[in-house]
mmCIF file of C-alpha atoms in Angstrom:
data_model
loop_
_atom_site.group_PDB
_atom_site.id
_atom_site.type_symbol
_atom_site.label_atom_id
_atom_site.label_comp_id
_atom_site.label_asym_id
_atom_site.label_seq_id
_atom_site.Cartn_x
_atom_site.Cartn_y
_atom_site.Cartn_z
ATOM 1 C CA UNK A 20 -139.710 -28.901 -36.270
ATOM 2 C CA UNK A 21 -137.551 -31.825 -37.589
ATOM 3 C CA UNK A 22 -134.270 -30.409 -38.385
ATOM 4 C CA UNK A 23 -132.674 -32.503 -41.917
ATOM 5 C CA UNK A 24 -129.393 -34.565 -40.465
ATOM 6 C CA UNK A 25 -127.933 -34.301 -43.735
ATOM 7 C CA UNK A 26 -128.341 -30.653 -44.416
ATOM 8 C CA UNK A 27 -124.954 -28.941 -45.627
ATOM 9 C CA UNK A 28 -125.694 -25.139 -45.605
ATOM 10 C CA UNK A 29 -121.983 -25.591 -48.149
ATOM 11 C CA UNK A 30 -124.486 -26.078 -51.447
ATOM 12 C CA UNK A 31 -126.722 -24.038 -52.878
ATOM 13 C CA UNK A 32 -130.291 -24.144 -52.222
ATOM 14 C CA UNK A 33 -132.127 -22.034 -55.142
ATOM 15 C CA UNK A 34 -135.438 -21.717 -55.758
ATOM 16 C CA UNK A 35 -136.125 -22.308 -59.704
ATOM 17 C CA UNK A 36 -139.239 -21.238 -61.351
ATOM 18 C CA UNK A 37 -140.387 -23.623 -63.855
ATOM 19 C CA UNK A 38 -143.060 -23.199 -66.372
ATOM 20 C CA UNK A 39 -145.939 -26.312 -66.038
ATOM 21 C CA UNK A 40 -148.146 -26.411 -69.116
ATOM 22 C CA UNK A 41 -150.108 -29.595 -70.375
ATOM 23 C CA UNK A 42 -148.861 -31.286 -73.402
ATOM 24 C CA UNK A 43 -145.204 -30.468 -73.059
ATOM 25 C CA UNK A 44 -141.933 -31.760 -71.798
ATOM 26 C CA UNK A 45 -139.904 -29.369 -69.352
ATOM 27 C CA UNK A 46 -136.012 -30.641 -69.123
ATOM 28 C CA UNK A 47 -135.241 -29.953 -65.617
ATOM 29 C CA UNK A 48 -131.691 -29.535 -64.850
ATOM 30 C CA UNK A 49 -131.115 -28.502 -61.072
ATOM 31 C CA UNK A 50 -127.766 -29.054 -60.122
ATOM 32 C CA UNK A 51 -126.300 -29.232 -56.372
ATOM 33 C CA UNK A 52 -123.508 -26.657 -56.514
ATOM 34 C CA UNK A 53 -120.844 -26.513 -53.853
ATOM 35 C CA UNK A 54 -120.894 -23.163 -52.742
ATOM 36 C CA UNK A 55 -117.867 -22.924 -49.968
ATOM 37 C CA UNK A 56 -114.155 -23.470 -51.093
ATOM 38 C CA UNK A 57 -113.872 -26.617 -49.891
ATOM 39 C CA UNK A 58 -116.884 -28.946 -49.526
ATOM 40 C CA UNK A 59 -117.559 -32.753 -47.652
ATOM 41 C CA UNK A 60 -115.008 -35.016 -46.760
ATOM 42 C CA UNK A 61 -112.178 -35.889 -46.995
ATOM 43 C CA UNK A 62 -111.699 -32.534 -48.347
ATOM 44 C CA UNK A 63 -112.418 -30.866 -44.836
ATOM 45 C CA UNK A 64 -113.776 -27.190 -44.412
ATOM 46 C CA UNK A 65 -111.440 -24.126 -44.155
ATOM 47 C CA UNK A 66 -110.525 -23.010 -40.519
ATOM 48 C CA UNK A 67 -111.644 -19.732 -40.257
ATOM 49 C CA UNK A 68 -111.832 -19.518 -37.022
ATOM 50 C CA UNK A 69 -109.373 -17.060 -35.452
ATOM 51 C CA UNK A 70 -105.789 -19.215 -33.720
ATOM 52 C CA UNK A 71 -105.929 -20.170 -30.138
ATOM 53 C CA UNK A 72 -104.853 -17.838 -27.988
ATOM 54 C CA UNK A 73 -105.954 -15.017 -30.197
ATOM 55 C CA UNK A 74 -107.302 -12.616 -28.165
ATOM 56 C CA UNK A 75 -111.399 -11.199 -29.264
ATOM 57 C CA UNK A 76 -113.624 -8.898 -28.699
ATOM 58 C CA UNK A 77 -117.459 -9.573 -27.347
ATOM 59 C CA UNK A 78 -118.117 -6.427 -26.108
ATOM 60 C CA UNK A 79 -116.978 -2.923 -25.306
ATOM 61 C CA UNK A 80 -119.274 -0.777 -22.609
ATOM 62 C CA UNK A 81 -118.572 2.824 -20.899
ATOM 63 C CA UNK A 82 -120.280 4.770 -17.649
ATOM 64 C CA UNK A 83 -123.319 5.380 -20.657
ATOM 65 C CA UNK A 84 -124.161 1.724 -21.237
ATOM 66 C CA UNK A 85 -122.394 2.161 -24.832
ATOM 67 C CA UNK A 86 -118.877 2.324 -26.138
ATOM 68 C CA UNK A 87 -118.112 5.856 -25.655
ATOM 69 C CA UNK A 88 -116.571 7.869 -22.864
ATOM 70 C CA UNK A 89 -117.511 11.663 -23.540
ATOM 71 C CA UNK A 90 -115.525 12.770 -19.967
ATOM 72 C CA UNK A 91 -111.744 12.974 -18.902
ATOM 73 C CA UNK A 92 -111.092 10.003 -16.733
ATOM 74 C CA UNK A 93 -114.239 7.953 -17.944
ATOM 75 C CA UNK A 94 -113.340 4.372 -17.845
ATOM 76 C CA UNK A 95 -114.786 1.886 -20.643
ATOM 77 C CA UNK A 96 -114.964 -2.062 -20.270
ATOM 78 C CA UNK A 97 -114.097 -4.545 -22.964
ATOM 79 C CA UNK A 98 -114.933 -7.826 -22.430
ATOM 80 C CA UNK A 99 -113.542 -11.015 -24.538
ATOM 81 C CA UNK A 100 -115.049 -13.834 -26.138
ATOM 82 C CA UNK A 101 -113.454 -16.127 -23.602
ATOM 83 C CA UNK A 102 -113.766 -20.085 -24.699
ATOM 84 C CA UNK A 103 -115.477 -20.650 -27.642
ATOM 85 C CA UNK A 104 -116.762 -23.973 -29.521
ATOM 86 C CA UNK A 105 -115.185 -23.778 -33.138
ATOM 87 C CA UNK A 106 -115.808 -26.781 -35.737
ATOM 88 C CA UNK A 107 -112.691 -29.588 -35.871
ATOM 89 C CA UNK A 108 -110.500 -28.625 -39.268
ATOM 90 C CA UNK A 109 -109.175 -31.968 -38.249
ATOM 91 C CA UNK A 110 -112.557 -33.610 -38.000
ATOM 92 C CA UNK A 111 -113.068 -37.059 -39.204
ATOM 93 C CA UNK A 112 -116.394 -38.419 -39.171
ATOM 94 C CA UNK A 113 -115.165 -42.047 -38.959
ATOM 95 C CA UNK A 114 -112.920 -41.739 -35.690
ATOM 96 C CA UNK A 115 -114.922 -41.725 -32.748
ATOM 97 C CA UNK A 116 -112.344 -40.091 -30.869
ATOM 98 C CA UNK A 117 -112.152 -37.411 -33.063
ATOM 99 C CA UNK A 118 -114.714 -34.278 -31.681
ATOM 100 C CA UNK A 119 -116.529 -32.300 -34.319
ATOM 101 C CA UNK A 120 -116.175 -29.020 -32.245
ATOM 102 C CA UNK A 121 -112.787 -28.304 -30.375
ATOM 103 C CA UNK A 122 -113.000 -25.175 -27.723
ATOM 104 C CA UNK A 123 -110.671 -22.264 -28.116
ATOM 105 C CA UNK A 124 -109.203 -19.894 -25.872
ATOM 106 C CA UNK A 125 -110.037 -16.348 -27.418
ATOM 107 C CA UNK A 126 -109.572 -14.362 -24.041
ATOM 108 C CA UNK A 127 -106.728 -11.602 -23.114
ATOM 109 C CA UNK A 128 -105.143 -13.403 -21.006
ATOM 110 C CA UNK A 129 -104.826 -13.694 -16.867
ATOM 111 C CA UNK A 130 -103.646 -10.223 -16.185
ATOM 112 C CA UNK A 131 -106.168 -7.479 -15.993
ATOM 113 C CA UNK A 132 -105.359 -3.957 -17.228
#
């Protein structure tokens, strides 16, 4: 599979159905259509990404395998998403020192509890 370098899942893609008959003319008219708030540079993408430092939630497990304790003094186990590759709101494609994907910190924290 050869995946398109200049695909931008920000427009539409929309299948049109088009009737093809001999001996006529069919105006086609299939526009690209930005479909995200804020499409292509300079005019980066919206961060919405949670902040760094914001603590989230992978996973939540009790004694049964799921999240549910059903006895007095059953313990459950929520784990964080930890670090987490997020895409650059800052990103410019012409500064090589610039990374398209910054890591954030999305853990609780250092103490346990």
């Amino acid at each position: 599979m050869i995946i398109d370098p200049y695909f931008d899942p920000d427009y539409s893609q929309v299948p049109y159905t088009f009737n093809f008959m001999p001996a006529t003319t069919t105006y086609l008219d299939t526009p690209v259509i930005p479909v995200a708030a804020f499409v292509g540079y300079p005019n980066r993408a919206l961060d919405v990404e949670p902040a760094d430092g914001t603590p989230v939630i992978f996973s939540v497990n009790g004694p049964e395998g799921g999240p549910i304790v059903c006895t007095d003094g059953g313990t459950i186990t929520i784990t964080s998403v930890s670090s987490k590759l997020v895409p650059n709101p800052d990103y410019v494609p012409d500064d090589p020192c610039n990374p398209e994907l910054i890591t954030r910190d999305f853990g609780f924290g250092t103490e346990e509890g």
